[in-house]
Short mmCIF file of C-alpha atoms and ligand atoms in Angstrom, two decimals:
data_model
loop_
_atom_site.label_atom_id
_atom_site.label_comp_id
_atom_site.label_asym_id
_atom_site.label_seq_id
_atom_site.Cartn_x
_atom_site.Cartn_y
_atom_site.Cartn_z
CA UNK A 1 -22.48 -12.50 -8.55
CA UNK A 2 -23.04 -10.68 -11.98
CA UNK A 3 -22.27 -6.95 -12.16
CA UNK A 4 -26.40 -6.53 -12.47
CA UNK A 5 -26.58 -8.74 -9.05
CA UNK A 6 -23.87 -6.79 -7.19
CA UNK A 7 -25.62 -3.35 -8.05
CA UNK A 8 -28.89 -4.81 -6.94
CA UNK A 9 -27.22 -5.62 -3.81
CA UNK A 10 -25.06 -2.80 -2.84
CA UNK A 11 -28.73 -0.72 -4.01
CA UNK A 12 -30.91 -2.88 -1.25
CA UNK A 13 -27.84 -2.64 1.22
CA UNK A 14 -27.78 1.61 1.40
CA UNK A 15 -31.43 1.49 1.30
CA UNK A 16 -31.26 -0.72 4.37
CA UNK A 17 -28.56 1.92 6.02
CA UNK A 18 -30.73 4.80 5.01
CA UNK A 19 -33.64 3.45 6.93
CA UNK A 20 -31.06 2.48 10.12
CA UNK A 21 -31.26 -1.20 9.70
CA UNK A 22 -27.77 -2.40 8.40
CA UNK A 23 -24.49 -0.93 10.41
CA UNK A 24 -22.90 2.02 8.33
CA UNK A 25 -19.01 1.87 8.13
CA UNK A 26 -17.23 2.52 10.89
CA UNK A 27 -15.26 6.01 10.80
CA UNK A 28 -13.20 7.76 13.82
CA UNK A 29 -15.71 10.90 14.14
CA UNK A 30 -16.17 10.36 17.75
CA UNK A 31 -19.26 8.02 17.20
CA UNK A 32 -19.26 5.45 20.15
CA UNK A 33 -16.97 2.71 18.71
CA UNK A 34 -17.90 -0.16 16.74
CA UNK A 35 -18.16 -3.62 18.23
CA UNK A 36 -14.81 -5.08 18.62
CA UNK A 37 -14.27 -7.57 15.99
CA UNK A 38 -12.71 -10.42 15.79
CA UNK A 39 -8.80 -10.87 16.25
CA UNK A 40 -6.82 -11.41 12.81
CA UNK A 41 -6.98 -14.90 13.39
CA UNK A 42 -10.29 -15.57 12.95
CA UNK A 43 -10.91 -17.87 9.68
CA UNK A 44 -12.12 -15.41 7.04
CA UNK A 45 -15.16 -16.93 6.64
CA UNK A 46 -16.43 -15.29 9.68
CA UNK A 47 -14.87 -12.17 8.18
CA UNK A 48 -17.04 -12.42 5.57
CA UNK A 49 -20.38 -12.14 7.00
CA UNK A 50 -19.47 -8.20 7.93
CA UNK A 51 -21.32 -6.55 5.95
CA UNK A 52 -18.96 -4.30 3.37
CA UNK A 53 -19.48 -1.13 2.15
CA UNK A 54 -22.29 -0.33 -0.11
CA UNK A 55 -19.74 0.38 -2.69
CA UNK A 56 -17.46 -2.56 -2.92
CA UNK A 57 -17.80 -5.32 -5.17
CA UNK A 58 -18.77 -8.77 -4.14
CA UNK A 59 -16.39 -11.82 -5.27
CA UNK A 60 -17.32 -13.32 -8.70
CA UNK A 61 -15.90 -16.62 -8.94
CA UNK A 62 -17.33 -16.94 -12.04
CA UNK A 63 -15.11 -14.25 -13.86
CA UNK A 64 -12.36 -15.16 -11.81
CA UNK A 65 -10.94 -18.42 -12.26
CA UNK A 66 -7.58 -18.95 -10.04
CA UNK A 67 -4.31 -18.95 -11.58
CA UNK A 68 -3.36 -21.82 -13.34
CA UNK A 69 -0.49 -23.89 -11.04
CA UNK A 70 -1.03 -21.03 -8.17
CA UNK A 71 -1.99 -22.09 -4.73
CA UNK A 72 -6.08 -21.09 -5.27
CA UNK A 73 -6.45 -18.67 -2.64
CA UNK A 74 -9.24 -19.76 -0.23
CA UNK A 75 -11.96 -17.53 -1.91
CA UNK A 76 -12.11 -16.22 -5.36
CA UNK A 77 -10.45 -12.67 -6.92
CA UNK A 78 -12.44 -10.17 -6.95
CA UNK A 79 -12.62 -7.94 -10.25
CA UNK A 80 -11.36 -4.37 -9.16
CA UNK A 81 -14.09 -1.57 -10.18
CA UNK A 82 -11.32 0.91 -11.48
CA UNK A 83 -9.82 -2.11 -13.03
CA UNK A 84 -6.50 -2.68 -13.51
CA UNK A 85 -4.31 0.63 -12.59
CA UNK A 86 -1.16 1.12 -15.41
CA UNK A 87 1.29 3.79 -16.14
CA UNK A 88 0.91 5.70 -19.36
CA UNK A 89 2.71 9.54 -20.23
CA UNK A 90 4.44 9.21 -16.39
CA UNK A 91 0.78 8.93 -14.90
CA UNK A 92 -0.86 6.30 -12.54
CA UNK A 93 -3.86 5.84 -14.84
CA UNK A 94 -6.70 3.46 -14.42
CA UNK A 95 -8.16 0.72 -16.77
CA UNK A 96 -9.35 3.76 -19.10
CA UNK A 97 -6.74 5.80 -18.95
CA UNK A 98 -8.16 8.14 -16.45
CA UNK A 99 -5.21 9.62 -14.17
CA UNK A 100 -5.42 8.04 -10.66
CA UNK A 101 -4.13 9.51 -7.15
CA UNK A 102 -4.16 7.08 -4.65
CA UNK A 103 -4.28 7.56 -0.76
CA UNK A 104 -3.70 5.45 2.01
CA UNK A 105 -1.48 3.51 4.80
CA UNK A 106 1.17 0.74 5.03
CA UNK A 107 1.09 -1.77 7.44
CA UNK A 108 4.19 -1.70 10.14
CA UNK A 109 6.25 -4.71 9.95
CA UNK A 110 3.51 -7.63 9.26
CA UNK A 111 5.70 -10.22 11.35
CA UNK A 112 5.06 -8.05 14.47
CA UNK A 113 1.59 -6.42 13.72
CA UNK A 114 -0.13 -9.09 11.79
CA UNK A 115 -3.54 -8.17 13.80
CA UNK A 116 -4.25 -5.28 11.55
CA UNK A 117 -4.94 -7.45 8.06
CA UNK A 118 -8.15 -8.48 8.45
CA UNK A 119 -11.28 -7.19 6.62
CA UNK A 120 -13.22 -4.81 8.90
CA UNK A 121 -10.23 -2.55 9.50
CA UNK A 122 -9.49 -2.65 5.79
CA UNK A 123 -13.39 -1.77 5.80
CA UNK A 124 -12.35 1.12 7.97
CA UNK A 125 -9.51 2.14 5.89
CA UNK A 126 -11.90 2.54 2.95
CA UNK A 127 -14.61 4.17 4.96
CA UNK A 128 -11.91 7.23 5.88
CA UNK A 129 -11.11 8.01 2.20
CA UNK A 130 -8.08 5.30 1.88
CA UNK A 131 -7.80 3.72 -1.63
CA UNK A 132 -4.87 1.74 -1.12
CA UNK A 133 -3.61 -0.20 1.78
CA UNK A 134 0.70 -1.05 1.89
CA UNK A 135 1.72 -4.81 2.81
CA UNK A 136 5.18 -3.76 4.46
CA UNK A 137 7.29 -7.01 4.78
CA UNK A 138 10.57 -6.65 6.39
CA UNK A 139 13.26 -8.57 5.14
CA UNK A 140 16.59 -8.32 7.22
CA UNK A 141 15.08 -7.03 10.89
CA UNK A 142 14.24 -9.25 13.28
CA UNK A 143 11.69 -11.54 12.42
CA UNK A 144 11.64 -10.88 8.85
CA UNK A 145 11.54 -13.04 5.95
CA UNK A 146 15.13 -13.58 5.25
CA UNK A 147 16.55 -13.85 8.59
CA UNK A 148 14.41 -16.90 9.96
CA UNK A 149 10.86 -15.02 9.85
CA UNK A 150 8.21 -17.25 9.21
CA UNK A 151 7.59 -17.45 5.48
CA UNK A 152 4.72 -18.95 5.08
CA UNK A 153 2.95 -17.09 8.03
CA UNK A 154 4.26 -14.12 6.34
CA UNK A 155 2.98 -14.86 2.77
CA UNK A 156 -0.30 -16.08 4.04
CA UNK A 157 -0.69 -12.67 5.65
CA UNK A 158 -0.05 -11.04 2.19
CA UNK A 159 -2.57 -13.67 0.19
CA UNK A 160 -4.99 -12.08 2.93
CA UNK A 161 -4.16 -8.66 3.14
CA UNK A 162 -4.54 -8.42 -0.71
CA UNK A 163 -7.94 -10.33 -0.72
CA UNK A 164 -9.15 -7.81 2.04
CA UNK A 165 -7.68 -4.96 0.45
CA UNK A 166 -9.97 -6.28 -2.78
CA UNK A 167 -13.39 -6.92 -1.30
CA UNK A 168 -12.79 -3.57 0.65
CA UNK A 169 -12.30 -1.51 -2.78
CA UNK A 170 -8.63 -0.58 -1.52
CA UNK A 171 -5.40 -1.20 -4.21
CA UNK A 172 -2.87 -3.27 -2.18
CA UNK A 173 1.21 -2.54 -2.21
CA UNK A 174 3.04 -5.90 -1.78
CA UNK A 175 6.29 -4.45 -0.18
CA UNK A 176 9.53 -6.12 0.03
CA UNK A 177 10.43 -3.86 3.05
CA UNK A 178 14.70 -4.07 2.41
CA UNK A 179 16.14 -1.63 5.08
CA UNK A 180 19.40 -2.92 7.21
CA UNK A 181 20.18 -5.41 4.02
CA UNK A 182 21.08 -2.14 2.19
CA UNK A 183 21.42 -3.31 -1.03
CA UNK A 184 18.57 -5.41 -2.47
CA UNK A 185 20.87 -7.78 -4.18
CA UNK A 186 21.67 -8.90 -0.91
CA UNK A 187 18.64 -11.38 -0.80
CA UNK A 188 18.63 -12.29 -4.39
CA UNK A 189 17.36 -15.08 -4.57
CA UNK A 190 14.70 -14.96 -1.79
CA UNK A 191 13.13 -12.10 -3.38
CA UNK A 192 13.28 -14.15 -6.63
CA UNK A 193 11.08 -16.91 -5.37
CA UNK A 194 8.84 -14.72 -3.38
CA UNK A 195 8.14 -12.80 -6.35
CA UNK A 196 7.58 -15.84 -8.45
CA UNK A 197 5.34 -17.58 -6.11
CA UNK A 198 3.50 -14.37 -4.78
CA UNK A 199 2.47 -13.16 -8.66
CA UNK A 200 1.53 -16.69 -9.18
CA UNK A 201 -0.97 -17.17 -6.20
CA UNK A 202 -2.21 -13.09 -6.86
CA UNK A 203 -2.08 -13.24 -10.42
CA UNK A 204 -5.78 -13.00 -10.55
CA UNK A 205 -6.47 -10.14 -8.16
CA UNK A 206 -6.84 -6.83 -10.50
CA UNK A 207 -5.76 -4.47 -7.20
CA UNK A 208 -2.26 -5.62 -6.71
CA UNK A 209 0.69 -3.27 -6.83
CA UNK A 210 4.43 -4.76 -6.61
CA UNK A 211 6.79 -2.51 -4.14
CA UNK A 212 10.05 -4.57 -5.03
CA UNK A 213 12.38 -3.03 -2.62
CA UNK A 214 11.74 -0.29 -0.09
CA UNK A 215 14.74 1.61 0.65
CA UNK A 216 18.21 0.68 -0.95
CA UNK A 217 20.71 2.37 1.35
CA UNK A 218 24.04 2.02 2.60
CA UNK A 219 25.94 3.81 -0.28
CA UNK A 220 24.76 1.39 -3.48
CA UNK A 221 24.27 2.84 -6.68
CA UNK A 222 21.11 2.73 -8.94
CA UNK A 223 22.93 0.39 -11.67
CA UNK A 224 22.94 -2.14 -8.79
CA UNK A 225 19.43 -1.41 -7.77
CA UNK A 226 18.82 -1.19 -11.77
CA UNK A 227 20.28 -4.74 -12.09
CA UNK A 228 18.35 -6.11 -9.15
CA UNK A 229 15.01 -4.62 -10.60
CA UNK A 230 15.69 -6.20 -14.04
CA UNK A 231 16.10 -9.48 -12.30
CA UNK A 232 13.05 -9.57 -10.18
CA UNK A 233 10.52 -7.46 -13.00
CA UNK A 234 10.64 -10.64 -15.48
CA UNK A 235 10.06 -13.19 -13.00
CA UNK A 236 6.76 -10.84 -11.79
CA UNK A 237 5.54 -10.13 -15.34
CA UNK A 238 5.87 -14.65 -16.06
CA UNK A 239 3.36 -14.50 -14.08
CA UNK A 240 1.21 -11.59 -14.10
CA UNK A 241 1.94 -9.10 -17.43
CA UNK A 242 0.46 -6.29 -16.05
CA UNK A 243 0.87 -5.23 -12.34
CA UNK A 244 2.50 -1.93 -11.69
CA UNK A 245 5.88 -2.53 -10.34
CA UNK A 246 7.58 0.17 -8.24
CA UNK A 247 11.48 0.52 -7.84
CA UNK A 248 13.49 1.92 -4.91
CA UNK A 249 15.70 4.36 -5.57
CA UNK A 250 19.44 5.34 -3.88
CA UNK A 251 19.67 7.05 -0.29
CA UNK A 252 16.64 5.84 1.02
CA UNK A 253 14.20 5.77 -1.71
CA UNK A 254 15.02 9.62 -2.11
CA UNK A 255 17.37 9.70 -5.31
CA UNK A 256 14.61 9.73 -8.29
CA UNK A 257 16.85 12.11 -9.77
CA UNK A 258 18.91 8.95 -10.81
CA UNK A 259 16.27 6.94 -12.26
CA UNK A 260 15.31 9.88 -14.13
CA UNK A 261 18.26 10.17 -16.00
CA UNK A 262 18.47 6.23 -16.70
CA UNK A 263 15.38 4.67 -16.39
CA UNK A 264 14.60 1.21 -17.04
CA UNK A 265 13.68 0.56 -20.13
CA UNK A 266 12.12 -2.78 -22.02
CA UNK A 267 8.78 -2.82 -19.87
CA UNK A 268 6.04 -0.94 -19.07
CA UNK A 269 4.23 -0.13 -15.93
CA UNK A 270 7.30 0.66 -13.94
CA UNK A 271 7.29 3.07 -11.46
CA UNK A 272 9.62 4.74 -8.88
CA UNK A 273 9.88 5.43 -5.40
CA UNK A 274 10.29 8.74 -3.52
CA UNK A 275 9.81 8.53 -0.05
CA UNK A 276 9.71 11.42 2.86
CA UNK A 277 9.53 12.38 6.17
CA UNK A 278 8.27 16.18 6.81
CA UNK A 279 10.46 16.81 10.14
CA UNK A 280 13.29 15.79 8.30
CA UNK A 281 12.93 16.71 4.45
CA UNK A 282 12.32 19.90 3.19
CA UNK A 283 12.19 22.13 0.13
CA UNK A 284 15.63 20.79 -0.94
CA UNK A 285 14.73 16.94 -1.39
CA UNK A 286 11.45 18.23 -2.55
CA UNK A 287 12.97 19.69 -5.07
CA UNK A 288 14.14 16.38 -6.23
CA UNK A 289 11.25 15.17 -6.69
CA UNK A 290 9.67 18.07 -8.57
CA UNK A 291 12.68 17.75 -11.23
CA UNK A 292 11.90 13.74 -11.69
CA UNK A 293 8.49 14.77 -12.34
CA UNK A 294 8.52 17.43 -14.45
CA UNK A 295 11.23 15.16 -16.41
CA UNK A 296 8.18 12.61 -17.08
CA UNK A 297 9.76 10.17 -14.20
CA UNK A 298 6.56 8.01 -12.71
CA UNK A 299 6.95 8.72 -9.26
CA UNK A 300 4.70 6.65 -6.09
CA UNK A 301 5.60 7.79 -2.75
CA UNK A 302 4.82 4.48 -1.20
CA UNK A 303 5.81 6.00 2.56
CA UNK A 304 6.05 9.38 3.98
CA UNK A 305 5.50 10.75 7.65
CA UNK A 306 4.73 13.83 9.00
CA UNK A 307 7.40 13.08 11.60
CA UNK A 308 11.26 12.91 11.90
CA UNK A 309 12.80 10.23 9.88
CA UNK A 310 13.37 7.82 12.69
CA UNK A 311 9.55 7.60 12.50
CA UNK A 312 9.30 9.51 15.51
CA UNK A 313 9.62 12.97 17.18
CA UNK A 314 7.41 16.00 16.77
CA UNK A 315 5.11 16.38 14.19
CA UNK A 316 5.52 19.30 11.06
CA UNK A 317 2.46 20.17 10.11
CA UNK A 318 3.51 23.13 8.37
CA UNK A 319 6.05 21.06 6.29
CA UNK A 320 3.26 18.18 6.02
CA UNK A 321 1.07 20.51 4.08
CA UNK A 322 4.07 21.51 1.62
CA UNK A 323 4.66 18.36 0.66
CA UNK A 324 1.11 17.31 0.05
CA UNK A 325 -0.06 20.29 -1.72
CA UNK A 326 3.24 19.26 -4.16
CA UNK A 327 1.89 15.87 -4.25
CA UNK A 328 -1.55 17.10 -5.24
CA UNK A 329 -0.47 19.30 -7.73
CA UNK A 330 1.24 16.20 -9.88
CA UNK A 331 -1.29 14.01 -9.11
CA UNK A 332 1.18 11.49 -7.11
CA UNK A 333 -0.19 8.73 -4.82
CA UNK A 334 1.02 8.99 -1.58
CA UNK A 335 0.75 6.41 1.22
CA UNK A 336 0.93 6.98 5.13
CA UNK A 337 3.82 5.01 7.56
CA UNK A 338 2.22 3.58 9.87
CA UNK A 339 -0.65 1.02 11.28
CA UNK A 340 0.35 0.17 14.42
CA UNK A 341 -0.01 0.98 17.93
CA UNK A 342 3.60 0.91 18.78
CA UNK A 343 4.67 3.90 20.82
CA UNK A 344 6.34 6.21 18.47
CA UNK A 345 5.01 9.24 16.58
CA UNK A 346 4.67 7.61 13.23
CA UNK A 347 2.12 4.99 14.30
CA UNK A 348 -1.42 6.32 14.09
CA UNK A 349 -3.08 4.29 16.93
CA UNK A 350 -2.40 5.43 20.15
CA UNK A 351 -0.25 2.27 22.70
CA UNK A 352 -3.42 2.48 24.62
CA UNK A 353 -5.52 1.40 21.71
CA UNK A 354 -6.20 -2.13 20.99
CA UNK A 355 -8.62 -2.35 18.53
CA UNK A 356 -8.24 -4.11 15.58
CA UNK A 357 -10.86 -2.32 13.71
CA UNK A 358 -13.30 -0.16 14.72
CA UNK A 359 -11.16 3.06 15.55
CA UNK A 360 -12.88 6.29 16.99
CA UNK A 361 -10.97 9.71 17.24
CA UNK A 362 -9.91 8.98 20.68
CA UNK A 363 -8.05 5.66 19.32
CA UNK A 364 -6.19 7.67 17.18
CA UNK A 365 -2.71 9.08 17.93
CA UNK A 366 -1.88 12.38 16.12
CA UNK A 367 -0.63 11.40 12.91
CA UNK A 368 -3.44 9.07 13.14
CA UNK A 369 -5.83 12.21 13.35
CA UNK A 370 -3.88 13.82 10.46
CA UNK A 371 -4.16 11.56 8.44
CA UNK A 372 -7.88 10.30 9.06
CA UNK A 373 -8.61 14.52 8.22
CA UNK A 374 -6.71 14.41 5.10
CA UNK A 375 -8.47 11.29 3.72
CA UNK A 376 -11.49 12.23 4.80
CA UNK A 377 -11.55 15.87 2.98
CA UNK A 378 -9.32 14.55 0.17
CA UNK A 379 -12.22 11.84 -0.44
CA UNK A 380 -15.16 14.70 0.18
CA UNK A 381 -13.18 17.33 -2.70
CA UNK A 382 -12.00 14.55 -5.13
CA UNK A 383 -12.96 11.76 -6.90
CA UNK A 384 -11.50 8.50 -5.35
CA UNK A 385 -11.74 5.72 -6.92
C1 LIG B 1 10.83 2.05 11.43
C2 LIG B 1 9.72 1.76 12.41
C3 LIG B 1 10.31 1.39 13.75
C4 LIG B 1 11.29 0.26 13.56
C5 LIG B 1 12.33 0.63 12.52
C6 LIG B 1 13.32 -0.49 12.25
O1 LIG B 1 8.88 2.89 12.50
O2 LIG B 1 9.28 1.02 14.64
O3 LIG B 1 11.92 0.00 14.78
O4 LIG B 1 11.70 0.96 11.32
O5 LIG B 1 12.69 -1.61 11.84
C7 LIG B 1 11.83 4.18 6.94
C8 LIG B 1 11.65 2.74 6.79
C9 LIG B 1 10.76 2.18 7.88
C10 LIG B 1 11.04 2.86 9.20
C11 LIG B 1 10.65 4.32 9.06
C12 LIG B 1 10.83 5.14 10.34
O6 LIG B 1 11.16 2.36 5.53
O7 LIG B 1 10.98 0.79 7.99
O8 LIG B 1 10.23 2.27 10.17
N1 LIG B 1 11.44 4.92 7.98
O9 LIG B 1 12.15 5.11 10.74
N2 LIG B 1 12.45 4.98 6.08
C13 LIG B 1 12.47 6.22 6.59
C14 LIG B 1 11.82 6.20 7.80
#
């Protein structure tokens, strides 16, 4: 569809909701709950006759050719309406330089909850104020990619999740979710020829985000993570020169202050992660990040909770709003841990829940309600894009 068409469209479709004829998007305000949708296994075709929201973009296969030598994915890219996001002064800034702030949640481990990648709960996602959605693929746990996981299962799952995260208007994190393997050198290689064959197959998609290692840990330095990154960042930009690339740093994705004081240099769009947990962290490692910041470092906190660190225990609140209102003073992007229903704090469904899509209040757990309030006033008071 031409830009023209797709206006047209998304015009006739919220005249159509305005006069109660076409099904708004679904939103956790206590509303009676949507119709349960189909399980994440359903063929996306039948995905795609839900209708989106009257902002997002339909595909346009003509602008969009697939990747040469990539696997075509089984419908075409979708142009991104902020366009392509980049990094310019130490900002997340969007195709015309505009600073962006990005909101959202990541995924639990996609080899145990694949259910939630389909399109109407990215739909959802969108509808609450999210703007980007985080593809968390463990690599050393049980079940994950490196230690007998299903590869292709899980890289089909991330071909999808990034095609729903497109037509839904929601960035998408690709996250190579290290955690017991420590050091990210540990799996090399594997993360080589993921990289190379994931960039290839999402070359064309403008709203993909590289996460290249989630939390280094066990006592490794940054020159090793530095040496890892500078492995893994050419074999991504072969294939797509462009995507924003985000680095782990030491102790958990916590030490920016070492990447601030020797960053990589040789390519652009790099950024850094920070990540938190507000029962846990305080004004101390806060403080860490503040210094990174105000020393120009690019910072994405690609996962935070508003629970312990174990991603469970009682909630802070009080800490919680701390570290957002920091967050919101720099402008940083900030994404939620995590959509599941799994019985710990952390996850925003409740265990009783199982929906797929569709979520009302009552689905939600109480991070879940947290966080569908902060999206939803962050989205009323600021521009999202
Ligand atoms: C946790 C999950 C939990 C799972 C555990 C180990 O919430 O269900 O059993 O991993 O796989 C992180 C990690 C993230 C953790 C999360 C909470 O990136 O994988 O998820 N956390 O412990 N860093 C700090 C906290």
């Amino acid at each position: 569809m031409k830009p023209r068409t797709v206006r047209l469209a998304a015009l006739l479709l919220a005249l159509l909701m305005l006069a109660g004829c076409a099904p708004a998007p679904s939103s956790p305000t206590g509303a009676p709950a949507a119709p349960e949708t189909a399980p994440a296994s359903a063929s996306p075709t039948s995905m795609a006759s839900v209708a989106p929201p009257a902002d997002t973009p339909s595909p346009s296969p003509a602008d969009t050719p697939a990747p040469e030598g990539a696997e075509a994915p089984s419908e075409a890219p979708v142009h991104f309406p902020s366009g392509r996001l980049r990094v310019q002064d130490g900002r997340l800034v969007d195709a015309a330089g505009q600073p962006v702030q990005l909101r959202g949640v990541s995924t639990h481990g996609l080899a145990w909850f694949p259910q939630y990648v389909n399109q109407d709960c990215f739909n959802d996602l969108k509808s609450w104020g999210a703007s980007v959605v985080r593809l968390a693929m463990y690599t050393a746990e049980n079940g994950g990619y490196c230690v007998g996981g299903d590869q292709e299962g899980l890289k089909s799952l991330i071909r999808d999740g990034v095609r729903y995260a497109a037509e839904a208007g929601l960035y998408a994190i690709v996250d190579w979710h290290i955690l017991s393997d420590g050091d990210p050198n540990t799996y090399l290689e594997e993360a080589k020829a993921f990289f190379r064959e994931m960039s290839a197959d999402l070359a064309g998609y403008d709203n993909v985000l590289y996460e290249i290692c989630n939390e280094p840990n066990g006592g490794g330095t940054w020159s090793q993570i530095k040496a890892y990154a500078q492995q893994i960042i050419p074999v991504i930009r072969e294939n797509d020169p462009g995507a924003v690339i985000i680095v782990g740093t030491p102790n958990w994705s916590q030490r920016v202050n070492e990447a601030a004081a020797d960053p990589i240099t040789g390519w652009e769009n790099i950024m850094y992660t920070f990540h938190f947990y507000a029962a846990t962290h305080g004004a101390n490692i806060r403080q860490l990040l503040v210094n990174a910041l105000d020393a120009g470092l690019p910072v994405f906190v690609t996962e935070y909770g508003i629970c312990a660190a174990d991603g469970n225990g009682a909630l802070d609140e009080a800490q919680a709003a701390q570290w957002i209102d920091a967050l919101d003073r720099y402008g940083v992007s900030y994404v939620a841990w995590n959509l599941s229903n799994l019985n710990e704090s952390s996850a925003i469904l409740k265990p009783s829940c199982s929906k797929t899509s569709g979520f009302t209040t009552d689905d939600l757990s109480p991070s879940g309600q947290w966080l569908y309030n902060m999206l939803s006033s962050a989205q009323s008071t600021q521009n999202v894009p």
